[in-house]
Short mmCIF file of C-alpha atoms in Angstrom, two decimals:
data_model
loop_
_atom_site.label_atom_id
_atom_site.label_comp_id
_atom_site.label_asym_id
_atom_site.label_seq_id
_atom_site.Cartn_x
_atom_site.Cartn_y
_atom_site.Cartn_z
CA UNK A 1 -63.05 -85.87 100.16
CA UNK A 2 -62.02 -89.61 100.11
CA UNK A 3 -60.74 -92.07 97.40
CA UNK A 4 -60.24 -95.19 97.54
CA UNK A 5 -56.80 -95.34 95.38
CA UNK A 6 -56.46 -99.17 96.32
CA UNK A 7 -59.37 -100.32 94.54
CA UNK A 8 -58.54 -97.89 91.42
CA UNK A 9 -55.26 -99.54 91.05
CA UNK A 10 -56.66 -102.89 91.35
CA UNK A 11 -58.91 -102.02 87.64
CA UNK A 12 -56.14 -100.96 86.50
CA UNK A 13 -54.19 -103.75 86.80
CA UNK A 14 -57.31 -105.91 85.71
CA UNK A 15 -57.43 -104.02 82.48
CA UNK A 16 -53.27 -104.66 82.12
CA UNK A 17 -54.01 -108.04 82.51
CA UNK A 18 -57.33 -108.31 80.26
CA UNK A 19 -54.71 -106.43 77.40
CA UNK A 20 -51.86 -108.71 77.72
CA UNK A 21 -54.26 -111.63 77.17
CA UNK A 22 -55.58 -109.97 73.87
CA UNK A 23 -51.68 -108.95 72.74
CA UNK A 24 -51.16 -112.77 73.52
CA UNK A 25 -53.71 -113.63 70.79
CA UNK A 26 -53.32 -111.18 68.37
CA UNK A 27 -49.33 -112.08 67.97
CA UNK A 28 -48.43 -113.48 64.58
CA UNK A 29 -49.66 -117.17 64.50
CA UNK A 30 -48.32 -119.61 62.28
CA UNK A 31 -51.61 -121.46 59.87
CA UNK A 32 -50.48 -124.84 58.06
CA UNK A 33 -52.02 -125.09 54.45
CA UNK A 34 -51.92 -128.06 52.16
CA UNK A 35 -49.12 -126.68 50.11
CA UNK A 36 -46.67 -124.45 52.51
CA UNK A 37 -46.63 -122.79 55.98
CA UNK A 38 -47.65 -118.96 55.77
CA UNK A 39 -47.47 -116.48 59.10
CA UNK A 40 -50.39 -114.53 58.95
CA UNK A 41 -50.89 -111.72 61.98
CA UNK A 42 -54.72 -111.24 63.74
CA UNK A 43 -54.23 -107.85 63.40
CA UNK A 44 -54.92 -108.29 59.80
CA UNK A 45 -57.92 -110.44 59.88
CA UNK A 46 -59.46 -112.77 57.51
CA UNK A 47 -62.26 -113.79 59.48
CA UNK A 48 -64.70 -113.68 62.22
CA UNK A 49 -62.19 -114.84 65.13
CA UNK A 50 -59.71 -112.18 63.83
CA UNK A 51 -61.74 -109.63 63.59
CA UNK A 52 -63.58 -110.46 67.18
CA UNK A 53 -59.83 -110.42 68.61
CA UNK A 54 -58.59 -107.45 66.88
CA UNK A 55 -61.91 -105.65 68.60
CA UNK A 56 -61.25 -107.42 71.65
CA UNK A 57 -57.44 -105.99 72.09
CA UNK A 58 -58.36 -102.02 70.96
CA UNK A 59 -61.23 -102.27 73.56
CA UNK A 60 -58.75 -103.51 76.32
CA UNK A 61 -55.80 -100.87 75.26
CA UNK A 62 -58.38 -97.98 75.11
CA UNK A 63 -60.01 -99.26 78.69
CA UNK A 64 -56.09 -98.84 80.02
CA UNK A 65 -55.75 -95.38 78.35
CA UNK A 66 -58.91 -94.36 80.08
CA UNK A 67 -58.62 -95.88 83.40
CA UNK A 68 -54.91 -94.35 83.77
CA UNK A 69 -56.47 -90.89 82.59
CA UNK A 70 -59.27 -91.39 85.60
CA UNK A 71 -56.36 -91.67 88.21
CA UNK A 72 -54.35 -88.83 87.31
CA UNK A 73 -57.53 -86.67 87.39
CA UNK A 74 -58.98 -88.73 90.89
CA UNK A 75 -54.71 -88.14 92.48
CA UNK A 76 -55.10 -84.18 91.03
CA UNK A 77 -58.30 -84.07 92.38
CA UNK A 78 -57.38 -85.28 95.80
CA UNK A 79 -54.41 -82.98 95.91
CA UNK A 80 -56.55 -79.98 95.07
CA UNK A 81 -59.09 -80.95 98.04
CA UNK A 82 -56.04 -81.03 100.56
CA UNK A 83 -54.82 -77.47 99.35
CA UNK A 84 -58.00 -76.32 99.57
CA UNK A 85 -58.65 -77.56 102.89
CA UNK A 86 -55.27 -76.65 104.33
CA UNK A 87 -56.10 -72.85 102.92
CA UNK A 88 -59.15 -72.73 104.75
CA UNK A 89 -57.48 -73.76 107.76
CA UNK A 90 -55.01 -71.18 107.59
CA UNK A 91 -57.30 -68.73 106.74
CA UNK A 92 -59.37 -69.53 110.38
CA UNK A 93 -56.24 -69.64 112.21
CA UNK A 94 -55.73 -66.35 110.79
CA UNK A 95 -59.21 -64.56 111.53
CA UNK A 96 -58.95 -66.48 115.11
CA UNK A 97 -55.12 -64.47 115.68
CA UNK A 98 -56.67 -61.23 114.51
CA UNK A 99 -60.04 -61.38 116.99
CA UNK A 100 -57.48 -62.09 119.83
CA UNK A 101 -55.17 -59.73 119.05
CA UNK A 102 -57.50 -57.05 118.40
CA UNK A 103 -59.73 -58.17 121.27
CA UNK A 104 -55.91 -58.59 123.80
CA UNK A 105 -55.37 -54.41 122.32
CA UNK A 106 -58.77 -53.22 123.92
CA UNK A 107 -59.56 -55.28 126.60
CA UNK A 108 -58.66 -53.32 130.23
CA UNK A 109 -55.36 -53.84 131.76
CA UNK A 110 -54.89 -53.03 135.52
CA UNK A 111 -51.21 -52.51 136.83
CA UNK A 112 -49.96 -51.91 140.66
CA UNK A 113 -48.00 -48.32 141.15
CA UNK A 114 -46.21 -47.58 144.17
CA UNK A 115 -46.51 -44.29 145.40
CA UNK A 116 -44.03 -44.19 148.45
CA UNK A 117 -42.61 -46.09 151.15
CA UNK A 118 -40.74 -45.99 154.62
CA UNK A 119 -38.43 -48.51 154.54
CA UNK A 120 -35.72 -45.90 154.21
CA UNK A 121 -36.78 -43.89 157.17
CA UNK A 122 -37.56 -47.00 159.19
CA UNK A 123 -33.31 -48.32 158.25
CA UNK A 124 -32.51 -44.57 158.90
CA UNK A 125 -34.31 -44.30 162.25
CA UNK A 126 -33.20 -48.26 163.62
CA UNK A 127 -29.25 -46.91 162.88
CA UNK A 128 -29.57 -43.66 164.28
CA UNK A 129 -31.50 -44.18 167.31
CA UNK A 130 -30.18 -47.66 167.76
CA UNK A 131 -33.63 -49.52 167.90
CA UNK A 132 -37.41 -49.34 166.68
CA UNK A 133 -40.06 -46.78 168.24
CA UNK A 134 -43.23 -47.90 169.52
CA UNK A 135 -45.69 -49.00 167.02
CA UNK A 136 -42.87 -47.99 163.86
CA UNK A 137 -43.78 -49.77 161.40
CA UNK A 138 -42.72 -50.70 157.09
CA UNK A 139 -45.80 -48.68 155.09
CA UNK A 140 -46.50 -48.99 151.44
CA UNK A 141 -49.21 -46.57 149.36
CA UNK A 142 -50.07 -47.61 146.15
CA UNK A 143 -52.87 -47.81 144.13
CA UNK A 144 -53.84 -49.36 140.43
CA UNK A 145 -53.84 -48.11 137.21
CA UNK A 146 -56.06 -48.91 133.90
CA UNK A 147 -53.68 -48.57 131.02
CA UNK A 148 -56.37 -50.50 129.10
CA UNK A 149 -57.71 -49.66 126.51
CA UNK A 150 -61.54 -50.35 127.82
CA UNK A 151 -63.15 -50.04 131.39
CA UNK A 152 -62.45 -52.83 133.74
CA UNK A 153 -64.70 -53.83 136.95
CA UNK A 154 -62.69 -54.71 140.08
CA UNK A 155 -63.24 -57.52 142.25
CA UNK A 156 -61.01 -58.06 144.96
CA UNK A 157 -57.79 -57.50 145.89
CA UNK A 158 -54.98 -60.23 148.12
CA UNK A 159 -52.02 -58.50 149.63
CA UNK A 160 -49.34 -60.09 151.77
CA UNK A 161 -46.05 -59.36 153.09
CA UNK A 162 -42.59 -61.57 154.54
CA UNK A 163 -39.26 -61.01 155.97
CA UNK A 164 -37.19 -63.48 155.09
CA UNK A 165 -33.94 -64.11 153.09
CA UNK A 166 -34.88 -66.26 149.95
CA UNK A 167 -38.15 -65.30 148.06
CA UNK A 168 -41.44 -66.88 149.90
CA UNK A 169 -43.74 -68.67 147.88
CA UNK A 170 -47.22 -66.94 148.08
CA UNK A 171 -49.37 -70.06 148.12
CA UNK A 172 -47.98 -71.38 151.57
CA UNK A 173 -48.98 -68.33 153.49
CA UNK A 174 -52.94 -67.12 153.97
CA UNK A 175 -53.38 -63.59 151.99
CA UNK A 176 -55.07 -60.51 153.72
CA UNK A 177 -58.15 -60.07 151.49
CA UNK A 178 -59.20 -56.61 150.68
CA UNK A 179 -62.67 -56.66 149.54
CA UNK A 180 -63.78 -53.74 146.51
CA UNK A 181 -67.31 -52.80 145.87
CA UNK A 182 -68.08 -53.66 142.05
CA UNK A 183 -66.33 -50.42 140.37
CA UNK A 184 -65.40 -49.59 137.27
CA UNK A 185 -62.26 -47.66 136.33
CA UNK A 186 -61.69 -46.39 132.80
CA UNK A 187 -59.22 -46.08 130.58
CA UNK A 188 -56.53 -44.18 132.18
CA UNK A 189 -58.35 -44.23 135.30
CA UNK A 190 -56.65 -45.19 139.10
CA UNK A 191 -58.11 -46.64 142.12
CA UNK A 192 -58.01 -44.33 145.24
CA UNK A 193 -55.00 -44.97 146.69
CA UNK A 194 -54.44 -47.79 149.93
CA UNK A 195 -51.77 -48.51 151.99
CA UNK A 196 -50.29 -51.61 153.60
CA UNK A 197 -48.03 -53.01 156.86
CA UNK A 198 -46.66 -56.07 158.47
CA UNK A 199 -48.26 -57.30 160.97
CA UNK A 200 -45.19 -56.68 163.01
CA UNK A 201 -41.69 -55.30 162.91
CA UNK A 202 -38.73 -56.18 164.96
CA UNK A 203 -35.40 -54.63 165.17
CA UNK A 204 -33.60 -57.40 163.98
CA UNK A 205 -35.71 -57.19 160.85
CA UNK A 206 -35.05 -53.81 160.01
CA UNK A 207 -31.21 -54.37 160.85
CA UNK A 208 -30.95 -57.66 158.15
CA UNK A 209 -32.77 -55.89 155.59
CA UNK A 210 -30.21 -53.11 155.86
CA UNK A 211 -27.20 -55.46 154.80
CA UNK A 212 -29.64 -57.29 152.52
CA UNK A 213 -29.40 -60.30 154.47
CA UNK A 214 -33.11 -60.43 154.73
CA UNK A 215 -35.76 -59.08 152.38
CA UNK A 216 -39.30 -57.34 152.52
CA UNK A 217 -41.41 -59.61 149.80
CA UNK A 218 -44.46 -58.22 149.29
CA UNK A 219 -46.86 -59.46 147.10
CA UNK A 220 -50.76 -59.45 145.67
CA UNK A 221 -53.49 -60.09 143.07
CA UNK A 222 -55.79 -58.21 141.61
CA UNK A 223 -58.82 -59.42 140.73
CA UNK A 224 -61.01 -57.76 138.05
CA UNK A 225 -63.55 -58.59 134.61
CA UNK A 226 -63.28 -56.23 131.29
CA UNK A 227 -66.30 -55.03 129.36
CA UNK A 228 -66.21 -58.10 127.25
CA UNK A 229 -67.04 -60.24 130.84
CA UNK A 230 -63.93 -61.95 131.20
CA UNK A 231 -61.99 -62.40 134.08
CA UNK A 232 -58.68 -61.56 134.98
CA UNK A 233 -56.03 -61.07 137.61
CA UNK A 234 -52.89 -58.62 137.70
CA UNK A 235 -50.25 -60.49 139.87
CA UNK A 236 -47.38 -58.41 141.45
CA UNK A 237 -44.26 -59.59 143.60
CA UNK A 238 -41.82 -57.10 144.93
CA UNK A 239 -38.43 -57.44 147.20
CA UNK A 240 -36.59 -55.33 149.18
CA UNK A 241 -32.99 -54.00 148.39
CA UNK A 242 -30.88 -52.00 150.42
CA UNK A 243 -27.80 -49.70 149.26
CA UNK A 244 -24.72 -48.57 151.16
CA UNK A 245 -26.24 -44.64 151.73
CA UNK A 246 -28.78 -46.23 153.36
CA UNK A 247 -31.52 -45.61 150.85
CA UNK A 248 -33.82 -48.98 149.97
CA UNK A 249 -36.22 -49.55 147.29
CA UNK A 250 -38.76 -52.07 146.55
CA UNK A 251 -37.97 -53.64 143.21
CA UNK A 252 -40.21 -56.16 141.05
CA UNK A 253 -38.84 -59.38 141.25
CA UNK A 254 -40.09 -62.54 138.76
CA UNK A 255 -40.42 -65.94 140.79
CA UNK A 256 -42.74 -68.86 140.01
CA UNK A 257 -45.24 -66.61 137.47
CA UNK A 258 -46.41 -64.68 140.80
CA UNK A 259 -45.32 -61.41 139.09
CA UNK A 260 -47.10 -62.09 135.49
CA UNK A 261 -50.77 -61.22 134.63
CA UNK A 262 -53.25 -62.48 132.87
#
């Protein structure tokens, strides 16, 4: 709803003006007569002009009075539109929060969970036997989990691996895709589980990773819709760490977003 103040104040100040000009002749005026000088006020009046003047200055003061009255009720009026408005804003921000919170509390929600790993046997075996057997390898089960609160379809699954000693930046390498027939897991609900390897494994590797010097990264996405049809992807990012009894874990580690979900 739009005013325009501007040209309200502009009346206004006609109307001022047009009532100063009557004031100016209704003031006491000073009439000569033959025998002495007599000040006689328009606001009394003794004839037509008076009278017509008299008129003419009530009409302007009441046209002041009644203009000043319309702006207060036009500014109140305005004000009232803008809280009004700004409530009814609020009031769809509001609904908007509660449709994504309530749809964010159903939708599905897929998470990686390690089952087990070698990497301790494979440190164990490298410093007891002094080197790597044919075709030893790092192996990693896992499989995912729905902790949704709805089904969820998956889509496709990217899973890669590095030894190196800084973290490794998933974009610059290619990912091994693992392809999933369209399947949905409920609430709940896991995948059967998969495993993964390196490509290849060196002694030198294993050794580095023992003192921590290097690290295992290993990394993925999920990809997979909800019931609702949107899409979404559960990013994980996991490093090696090795302990002085020998024992080594694979620990999530946060680097660039590449462990946060959507």
């Amino acid at each position: 709803m739009k005013f325009r103040i501007p040209e309200l104040f502009l009346g206004a100040l006609l109307a001022v003006a047009i009532f100063s000009i009557g004031v100016l002749f209704a003031l006491p005026v000073s009439v000569k007569v033959p025998t002495n000088e007599i000040a006689q006020s328009l606001w009394v009046p003794s004839d037509s002009v008076g009278l017509y003047t008299m008129v003419l200055a009530v009409f302007t003061a009441l046209l002041v009075v009644v203009s000043a009255a319309q702006g207060y009720f036009i500014l109140q009026s305005d004000k009232t539109a803008k809280a009004a408005a700004e409530a009814a804003r609020k009031s769809a921000d509001a609904a908007t929060q509660s449709a994504d919170a309530a749809y964010a509390a159903e939708r599905a929600r897929f998470f990686i969970v390690i089952d087990k790993h070698n990497l301790t046997e494979v440190l164990k075996h490298v410093t007891d036997r002094g080197g790597l057997a044919p075709g030893e390898n790092f192996y990693i089960r896992f499989h995912f989990v729905n902790y949704g609160k709805t089904p969820g379809i998956i889509k496709e699954l990217t899973i890669d691996s590095r030894i190196a000693p800084d973290p490794v930046d998933p974009l610059s390498h290619p990912l091994i895709p693992k392809q999933f027939p369209a399947r949905m897991v409920g609430t709940n609900e896991g995948t059967e589980p998969d495993g993964y390897s390196p490509k290849s494994l060196k002694q030198s590797e294993v050794q580095a990773i023992a003192l921590n010097r290097d690290r295992l990264w290993f990394w993925g996405r999920l990809y997979y819709d909800d019931v609702f049809g949107n899409h979404h992807v559960h990013k994980f990012f996991y490093r090696s760490e090795a302990f002085a009894n020998g024992e080594c874990i694979l620990r999530p580690f946060d680097y660039k977003g590449h462990n946060q979900s959507t």
